[in-house]
Short mmCIF file of C-alpha atoms and ligand atoms in Angstrom, two decimals:
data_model
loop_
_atom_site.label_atom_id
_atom_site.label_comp_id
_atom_site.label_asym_id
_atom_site.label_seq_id
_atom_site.Cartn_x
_atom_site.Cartn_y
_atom_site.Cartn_z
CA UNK X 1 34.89 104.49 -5.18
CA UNK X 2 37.91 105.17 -3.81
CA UNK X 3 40.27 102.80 -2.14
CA UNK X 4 40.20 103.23 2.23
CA UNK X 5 43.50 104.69 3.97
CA UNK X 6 44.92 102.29 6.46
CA UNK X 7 47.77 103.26 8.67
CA UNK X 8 49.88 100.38 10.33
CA UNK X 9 51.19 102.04 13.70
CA UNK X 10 54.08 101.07 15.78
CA UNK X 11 54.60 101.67 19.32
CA UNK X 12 57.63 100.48 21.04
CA UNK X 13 59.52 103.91 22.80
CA UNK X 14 59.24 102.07 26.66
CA UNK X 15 58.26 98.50 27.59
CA UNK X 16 54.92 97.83 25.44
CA UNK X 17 55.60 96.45 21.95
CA UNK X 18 51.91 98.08 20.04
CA UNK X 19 50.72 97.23 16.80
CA UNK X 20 47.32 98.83 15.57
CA UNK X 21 45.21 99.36 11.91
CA UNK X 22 43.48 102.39 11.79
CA UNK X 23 40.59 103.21 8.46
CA UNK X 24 40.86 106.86 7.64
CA UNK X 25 41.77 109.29 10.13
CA UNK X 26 39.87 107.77 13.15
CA UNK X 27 38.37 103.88 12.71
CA UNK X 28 40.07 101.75 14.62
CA UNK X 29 40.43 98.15 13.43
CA UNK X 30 42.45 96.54 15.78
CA UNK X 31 44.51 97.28 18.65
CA UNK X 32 47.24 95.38 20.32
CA UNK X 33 49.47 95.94 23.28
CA UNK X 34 51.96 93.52 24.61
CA UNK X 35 53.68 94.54 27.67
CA UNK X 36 57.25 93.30 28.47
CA UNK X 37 56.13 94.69 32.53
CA UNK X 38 56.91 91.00 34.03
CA UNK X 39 59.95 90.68 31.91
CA UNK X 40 61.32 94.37 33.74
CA UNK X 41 59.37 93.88 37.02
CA UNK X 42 62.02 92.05 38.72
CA UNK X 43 65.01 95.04 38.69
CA UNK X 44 62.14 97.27 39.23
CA UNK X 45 62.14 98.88 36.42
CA UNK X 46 62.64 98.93 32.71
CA UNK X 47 65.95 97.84 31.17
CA UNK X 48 66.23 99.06 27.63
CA UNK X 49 68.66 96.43 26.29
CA UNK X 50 66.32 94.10 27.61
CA UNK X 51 63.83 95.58 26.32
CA UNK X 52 64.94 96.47 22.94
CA UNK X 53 65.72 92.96 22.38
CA UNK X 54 62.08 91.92 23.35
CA UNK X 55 60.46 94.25 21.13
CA UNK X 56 62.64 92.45 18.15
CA UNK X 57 62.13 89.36 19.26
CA UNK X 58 57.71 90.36 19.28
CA UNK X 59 57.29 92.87 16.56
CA UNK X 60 56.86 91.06 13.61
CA UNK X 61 55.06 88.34 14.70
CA UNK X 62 52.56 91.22 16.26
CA UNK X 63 52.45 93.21 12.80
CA UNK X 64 51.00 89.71 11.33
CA UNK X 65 49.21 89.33 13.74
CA UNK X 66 47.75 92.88 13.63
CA UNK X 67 46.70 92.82 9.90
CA UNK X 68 44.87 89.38 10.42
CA UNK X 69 42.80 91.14 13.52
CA UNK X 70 41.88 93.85 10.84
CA UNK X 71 41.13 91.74 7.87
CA UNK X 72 43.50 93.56 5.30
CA UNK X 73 46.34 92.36 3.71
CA UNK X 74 50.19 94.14 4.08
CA UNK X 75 49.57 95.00 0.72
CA UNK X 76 46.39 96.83 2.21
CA UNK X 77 48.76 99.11 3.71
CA UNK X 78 48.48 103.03 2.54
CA UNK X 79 51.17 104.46 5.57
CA UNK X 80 53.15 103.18 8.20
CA UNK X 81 53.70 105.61 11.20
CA UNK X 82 56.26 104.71 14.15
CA UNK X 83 56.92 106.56 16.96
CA UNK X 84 60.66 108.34 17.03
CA UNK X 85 60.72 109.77 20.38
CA UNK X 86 60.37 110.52 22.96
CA UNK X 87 61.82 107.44 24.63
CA UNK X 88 64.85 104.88 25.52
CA UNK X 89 66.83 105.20 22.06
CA UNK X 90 67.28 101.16 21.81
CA UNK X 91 63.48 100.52 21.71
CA UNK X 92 62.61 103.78 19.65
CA UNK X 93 65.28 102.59 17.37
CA UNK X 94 63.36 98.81 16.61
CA UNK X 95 60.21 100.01 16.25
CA UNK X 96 61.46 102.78 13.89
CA UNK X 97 63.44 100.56 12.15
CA UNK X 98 60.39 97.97 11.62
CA UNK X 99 58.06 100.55 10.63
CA UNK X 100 60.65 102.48 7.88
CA UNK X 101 61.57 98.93 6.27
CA UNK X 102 58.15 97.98 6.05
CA UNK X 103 56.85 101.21 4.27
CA UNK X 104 60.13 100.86 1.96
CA UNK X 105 59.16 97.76 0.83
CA UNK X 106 55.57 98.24 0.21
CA UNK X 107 56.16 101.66 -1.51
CA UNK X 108 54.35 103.42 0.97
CA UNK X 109 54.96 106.88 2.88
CA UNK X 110 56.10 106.57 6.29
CA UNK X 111 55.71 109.04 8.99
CA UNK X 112 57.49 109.25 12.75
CA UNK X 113 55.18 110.29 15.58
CA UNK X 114 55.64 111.91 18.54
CA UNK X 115 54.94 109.67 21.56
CA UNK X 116 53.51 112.86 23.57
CA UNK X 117 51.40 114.13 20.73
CA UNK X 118 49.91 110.73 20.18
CA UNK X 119 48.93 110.50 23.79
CA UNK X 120 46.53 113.40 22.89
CA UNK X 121 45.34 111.46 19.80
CA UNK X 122 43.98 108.77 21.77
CA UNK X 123 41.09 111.71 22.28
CA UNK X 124 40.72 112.23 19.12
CA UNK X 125 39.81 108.74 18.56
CA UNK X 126 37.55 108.98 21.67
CA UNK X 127 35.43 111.52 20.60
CA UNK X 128 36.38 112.31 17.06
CA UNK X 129 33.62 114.84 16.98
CA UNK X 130 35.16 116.95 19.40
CA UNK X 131 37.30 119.45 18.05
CA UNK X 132 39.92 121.39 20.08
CA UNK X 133 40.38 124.04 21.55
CA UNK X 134 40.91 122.18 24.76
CA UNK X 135 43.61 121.77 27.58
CA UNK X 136 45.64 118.62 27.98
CA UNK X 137 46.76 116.95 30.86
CA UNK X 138 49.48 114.22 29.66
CA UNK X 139 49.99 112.44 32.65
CA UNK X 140 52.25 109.27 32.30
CA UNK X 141 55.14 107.50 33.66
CA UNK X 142 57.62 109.88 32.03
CA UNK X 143 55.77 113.06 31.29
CA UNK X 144 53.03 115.40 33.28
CA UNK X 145 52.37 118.33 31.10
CA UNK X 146 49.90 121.09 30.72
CA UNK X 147 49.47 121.98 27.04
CA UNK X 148 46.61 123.87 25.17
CA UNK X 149 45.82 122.25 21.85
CA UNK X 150 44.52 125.21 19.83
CA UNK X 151 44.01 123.11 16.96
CA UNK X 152 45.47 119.42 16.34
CA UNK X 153 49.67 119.77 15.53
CA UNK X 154 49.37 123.63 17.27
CA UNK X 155 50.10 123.21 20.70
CA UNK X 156 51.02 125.42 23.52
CA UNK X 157 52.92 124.64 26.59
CA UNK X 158 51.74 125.40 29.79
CA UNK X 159 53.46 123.68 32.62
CA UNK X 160 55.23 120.81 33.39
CA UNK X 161 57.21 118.83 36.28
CA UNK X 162 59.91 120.28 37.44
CA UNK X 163 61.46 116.73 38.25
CA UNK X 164 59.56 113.46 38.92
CA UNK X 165 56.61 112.64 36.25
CA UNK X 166 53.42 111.91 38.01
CA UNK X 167 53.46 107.97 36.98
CA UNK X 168 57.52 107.81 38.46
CA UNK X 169 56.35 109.04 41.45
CA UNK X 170 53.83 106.88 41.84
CA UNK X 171 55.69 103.37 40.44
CA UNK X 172 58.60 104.46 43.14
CA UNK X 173 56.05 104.92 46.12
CA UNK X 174 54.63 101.54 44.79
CA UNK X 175 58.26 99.77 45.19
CA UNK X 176 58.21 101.49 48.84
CA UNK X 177 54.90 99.50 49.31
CA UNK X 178 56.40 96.10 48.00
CA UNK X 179 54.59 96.41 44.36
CA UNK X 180 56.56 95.43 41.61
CA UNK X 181 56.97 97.62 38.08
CA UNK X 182 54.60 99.53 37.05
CA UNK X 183 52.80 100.15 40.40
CA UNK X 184 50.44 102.40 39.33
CA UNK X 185 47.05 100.03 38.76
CA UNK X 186 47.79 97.91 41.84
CA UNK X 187 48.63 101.31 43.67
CA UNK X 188 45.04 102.46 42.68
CA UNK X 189 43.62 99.32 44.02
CA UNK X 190 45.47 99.48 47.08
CA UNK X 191 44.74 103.17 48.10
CA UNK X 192 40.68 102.07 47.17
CA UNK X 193 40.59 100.22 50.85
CA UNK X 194 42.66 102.52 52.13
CA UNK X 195 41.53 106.21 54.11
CA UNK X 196 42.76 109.80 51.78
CA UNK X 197 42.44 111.75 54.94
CA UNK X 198 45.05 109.44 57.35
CA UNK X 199 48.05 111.36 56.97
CA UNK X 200 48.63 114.76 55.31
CA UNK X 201 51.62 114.44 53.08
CA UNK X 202 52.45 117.59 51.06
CA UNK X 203 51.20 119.56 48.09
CA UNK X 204 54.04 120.29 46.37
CA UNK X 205 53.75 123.91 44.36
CA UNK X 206 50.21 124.21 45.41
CA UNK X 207 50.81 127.77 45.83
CA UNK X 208 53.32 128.72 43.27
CA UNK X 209 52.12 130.95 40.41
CA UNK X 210 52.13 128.84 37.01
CA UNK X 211 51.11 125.70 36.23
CA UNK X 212 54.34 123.59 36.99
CA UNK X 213 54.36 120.34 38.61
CA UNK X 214 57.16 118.50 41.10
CA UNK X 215 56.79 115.36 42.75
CA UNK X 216 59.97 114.34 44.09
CA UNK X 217 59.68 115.81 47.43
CA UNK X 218 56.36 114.08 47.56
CA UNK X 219 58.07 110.74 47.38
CA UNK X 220 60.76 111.69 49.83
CA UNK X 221 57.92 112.60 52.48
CA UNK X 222 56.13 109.45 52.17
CA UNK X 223 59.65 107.48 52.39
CA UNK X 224 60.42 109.43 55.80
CA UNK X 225 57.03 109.14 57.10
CA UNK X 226 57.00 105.06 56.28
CA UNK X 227 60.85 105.39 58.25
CA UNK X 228 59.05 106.78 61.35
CA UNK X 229 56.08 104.54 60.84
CA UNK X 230 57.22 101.29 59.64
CA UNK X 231 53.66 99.54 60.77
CA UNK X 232 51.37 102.04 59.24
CA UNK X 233 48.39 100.53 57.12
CA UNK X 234 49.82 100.50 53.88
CA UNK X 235 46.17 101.04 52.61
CA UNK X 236 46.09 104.70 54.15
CA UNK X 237 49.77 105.61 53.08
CA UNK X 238 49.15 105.05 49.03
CA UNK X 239 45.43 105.99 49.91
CA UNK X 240 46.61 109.66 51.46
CA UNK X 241 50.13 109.53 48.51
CA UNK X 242 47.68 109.23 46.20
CA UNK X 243 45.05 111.67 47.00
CA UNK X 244 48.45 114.63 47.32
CA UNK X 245 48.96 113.50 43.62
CA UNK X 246 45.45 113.93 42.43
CA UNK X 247 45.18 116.99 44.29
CA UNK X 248 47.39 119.04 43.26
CA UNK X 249 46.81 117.26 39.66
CA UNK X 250 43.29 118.52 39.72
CA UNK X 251 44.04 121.99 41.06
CA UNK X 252 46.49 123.26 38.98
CA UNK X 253 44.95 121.58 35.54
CA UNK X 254 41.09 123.17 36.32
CA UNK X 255 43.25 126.58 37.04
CA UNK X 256 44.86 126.01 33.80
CA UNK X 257 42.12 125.10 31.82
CA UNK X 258 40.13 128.45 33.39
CA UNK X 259 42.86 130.89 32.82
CA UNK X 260 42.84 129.86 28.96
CA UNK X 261 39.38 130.66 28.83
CA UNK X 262 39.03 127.24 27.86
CA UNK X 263 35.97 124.85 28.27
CA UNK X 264 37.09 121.23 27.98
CA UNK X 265 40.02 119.96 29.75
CA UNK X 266 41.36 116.28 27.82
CA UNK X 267 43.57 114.13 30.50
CA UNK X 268 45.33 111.14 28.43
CA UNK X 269 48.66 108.81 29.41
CA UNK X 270 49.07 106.17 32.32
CA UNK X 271 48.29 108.04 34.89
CA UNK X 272 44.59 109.19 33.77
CA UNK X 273 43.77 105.29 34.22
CA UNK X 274 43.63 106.27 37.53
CA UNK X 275 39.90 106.14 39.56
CA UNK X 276 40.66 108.78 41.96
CA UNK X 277 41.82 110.99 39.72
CA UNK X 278 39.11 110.42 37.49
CA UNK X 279 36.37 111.06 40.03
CA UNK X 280 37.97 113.85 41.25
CA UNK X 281 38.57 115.49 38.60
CA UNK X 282 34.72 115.02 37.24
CA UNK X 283 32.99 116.32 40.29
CA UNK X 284 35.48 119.54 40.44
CA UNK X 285 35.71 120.31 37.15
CA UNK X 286 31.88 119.85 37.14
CA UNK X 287 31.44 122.01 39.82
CA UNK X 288 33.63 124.73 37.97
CA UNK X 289 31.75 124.18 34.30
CA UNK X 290 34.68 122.05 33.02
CA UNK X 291 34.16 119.27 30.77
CA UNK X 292 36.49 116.63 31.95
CA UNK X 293 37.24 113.60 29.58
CA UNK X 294 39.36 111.04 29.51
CA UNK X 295 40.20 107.82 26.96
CA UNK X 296 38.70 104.75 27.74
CA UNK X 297 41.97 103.24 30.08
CA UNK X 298 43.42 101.06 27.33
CA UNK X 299 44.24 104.20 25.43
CA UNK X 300 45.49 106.12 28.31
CA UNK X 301 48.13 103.52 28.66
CA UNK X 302 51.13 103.43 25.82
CA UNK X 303 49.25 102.00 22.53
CA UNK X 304 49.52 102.34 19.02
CA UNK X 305 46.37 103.48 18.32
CA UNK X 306 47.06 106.86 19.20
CA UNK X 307 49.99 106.80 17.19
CA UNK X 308 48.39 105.18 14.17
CA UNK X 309 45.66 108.28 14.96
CA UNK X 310 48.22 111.15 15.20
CA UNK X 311 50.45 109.77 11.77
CA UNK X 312 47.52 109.30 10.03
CA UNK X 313 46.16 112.88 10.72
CA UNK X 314 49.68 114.53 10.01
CA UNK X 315 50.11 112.64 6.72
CA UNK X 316 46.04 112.72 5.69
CA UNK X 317 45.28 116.38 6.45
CA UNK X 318 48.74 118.14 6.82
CA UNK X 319 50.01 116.49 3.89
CA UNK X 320 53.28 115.57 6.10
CA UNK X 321 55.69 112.09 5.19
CA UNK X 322 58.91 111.66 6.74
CA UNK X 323 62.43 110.31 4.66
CA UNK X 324 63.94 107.16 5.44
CA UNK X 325 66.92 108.69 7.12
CA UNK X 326 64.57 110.00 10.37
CA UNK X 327 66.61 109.23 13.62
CA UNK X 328 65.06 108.03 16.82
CA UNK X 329 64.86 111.38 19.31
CA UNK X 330 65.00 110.24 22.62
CA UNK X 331 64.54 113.19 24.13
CA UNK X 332 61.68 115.23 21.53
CA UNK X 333 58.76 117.27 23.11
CA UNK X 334 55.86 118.35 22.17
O1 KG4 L 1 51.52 106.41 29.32
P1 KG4 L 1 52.17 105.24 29.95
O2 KG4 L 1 51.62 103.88 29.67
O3 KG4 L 1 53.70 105.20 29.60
C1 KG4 L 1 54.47 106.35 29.48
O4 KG4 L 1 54.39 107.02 28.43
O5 KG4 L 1 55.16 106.64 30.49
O6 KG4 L 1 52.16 105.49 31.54
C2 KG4 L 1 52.69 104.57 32.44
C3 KG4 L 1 52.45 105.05 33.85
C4 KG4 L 1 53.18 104.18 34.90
O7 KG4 L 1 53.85 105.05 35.80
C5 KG4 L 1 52.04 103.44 35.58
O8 KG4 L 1 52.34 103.09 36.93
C6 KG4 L 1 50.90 104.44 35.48
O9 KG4 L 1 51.04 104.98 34.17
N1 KG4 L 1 49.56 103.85 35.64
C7 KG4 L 1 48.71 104.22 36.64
C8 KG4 L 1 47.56 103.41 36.49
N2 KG4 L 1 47.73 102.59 35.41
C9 KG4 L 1 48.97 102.89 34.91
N3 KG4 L 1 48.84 105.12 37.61
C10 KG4 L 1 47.81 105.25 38.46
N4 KG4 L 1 46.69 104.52 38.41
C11 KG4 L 1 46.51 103.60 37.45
N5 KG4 L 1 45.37 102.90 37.41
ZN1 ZN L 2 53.15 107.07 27.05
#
């Protein structure tokens, strides 16, 4: 019989320090995510030396922690995979570091990840039995990108934001609210009692040709509106901010997903936690034939299950390693 694959993944390119053990190319075994948000929430957002020194202080302690969860060993341990980029370069550069001396000392291959392509693992381990072609919606706190994944590793780009990533937007409008860093999940339940329809903020590029995003201006029209109207129900301002977002979220990723002759569209990354977006997106999409899915939330969010996922698949079936000397790119895309 031979001896299972188990991939030890790292995660550490923003302010979540993720361990996970993955069997094979899809089994997870254990998955977990410690967020440094309290640590950041204070200077409203994330500091990286701060952070980098958080994810050294956690890391190890996690990895042990990790294997336990999993019942193997670290001598269990057939790759270690670590994401490089992209990211803040002091964080990228402790979990790389971790993950490279660990898979020195065991004698084992290790592989770098990219953060954006392992958001579109977290999918795969979804629904392992659905194979791509499909379109991808990577909508996060850094990223919101349209990309066609012909096959896993073959990707096309589509569209992307032209400033502001959907998840920026919407942590910025939060600290306009009074909601600490990340505002996103306490946005969503906020704009839950509040009405969509109350004010009509913008759609930015609703009617531009292509499939690129912006939402700066978005965030500057809520800030001048909540100038002018300073006792507004806060409620119907992230209710109505929100529902511009998803809008034009949902419009220009069914578009996209129709004009590739495609019949699944995939939306993964912070963002796709959200429950307007998802129940928008499900009855339009429906209406229009499209398959929507989305990860269960705790793999939309940053994890190391999707990066355990998209190492393991690179190494496993593209027969891919990476030397010791690989760099942290803070700045890699897809
Ligand atoms: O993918 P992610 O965890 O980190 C990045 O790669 O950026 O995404 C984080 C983003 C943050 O902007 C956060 O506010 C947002 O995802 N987010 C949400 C929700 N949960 C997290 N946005 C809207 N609704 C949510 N429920
Ligand atoms: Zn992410």
């Amino acid at each position: 019989m031979n001896t299972p694959f188990y991939t030890l993944g790292i995660e550490t390119s923003c302010d979540e320090t993720a361990v996970a053990v993955l069997k094979e190319e899809t089994k997870l075994l254990a998955n977990l995510v410690y967020s440094q948000a309290k640590l950041h929430s204070r200077y409203g957002g994330v500091v990286p030396e701060v952070a980098s020194r958080d994810h050294l202080r956690k890391l190890p302690y996690l990895v042990r922690e990790i294997l336990e969860q999993a019942g193997i060993s670290i001598g269990d341990v057939s790759l270690v995979a670590a994401t490089y980029g992209p990211g803040l370069v002091g964080p990228l550069l402790v979990g790389l570091s971790h993950g490279k001396g660990l898979a020195f000392g065991l004698g084992v291959p290790f592989i770098g990840v990219n953060h954006l392509e392992g958001h579109i693992f977290a999918h795969r381990l979804n629904a392992p039995e659905m194979e791509p072609p499909f379109m991808a919606l990577i909508v996060s706190g850094g990223h919101t990108i349209l990309v066609v994944v012909k096959q896993y590793g073959r990707y096309q780009l589509v569209g992307s934001t032209v400033d502001d990533a959907a998840g920026e937007a919407l942590d910025k409008v939060g600290k306009m609210l009074g909601i600490d860093y990340p505002a996103g999940a306490q946005l969503d339940r906020l704009a839950q009692e509040g009405n969509p329809k109350a004010i009509r903020f913008p759609r930015p590029m609703e009617g531009t040709p292509g499939f690129n995003f912006s939402f700066a201006g978005l965030k500057t029209a809520v800030l001048y509106h909540l100038r002018k109207h300073p006792s507004e129900k806060r409620e119907d301002i992230a209710a109505s901010f929100l529902e511009s977002v998803v809008d034009v979220l949902a419009k220009k990723s069914i578009e996209a997903t129709r004009r590739y002759h495609l019949e699944r569209l995939v939306v993964v990354g912070g963002v796709a936690a959200n429950s307007r977006l998802r129940q928008q997106l499900l009855v339009r999409a429906g209406k229009r034939g499209i398959d929507v899915l989305f990860p269960p939330i705790g793999l939309c969010t940053d994890n190391a299950a999707m990066i355990a996922a998209a190492g393991a698949f690179h190494h496993l079936s593209c027969g891919e390693s990476h030397p010791f000397s690989l760099a942290p790119e803070p700045s890699l895309s897809l």
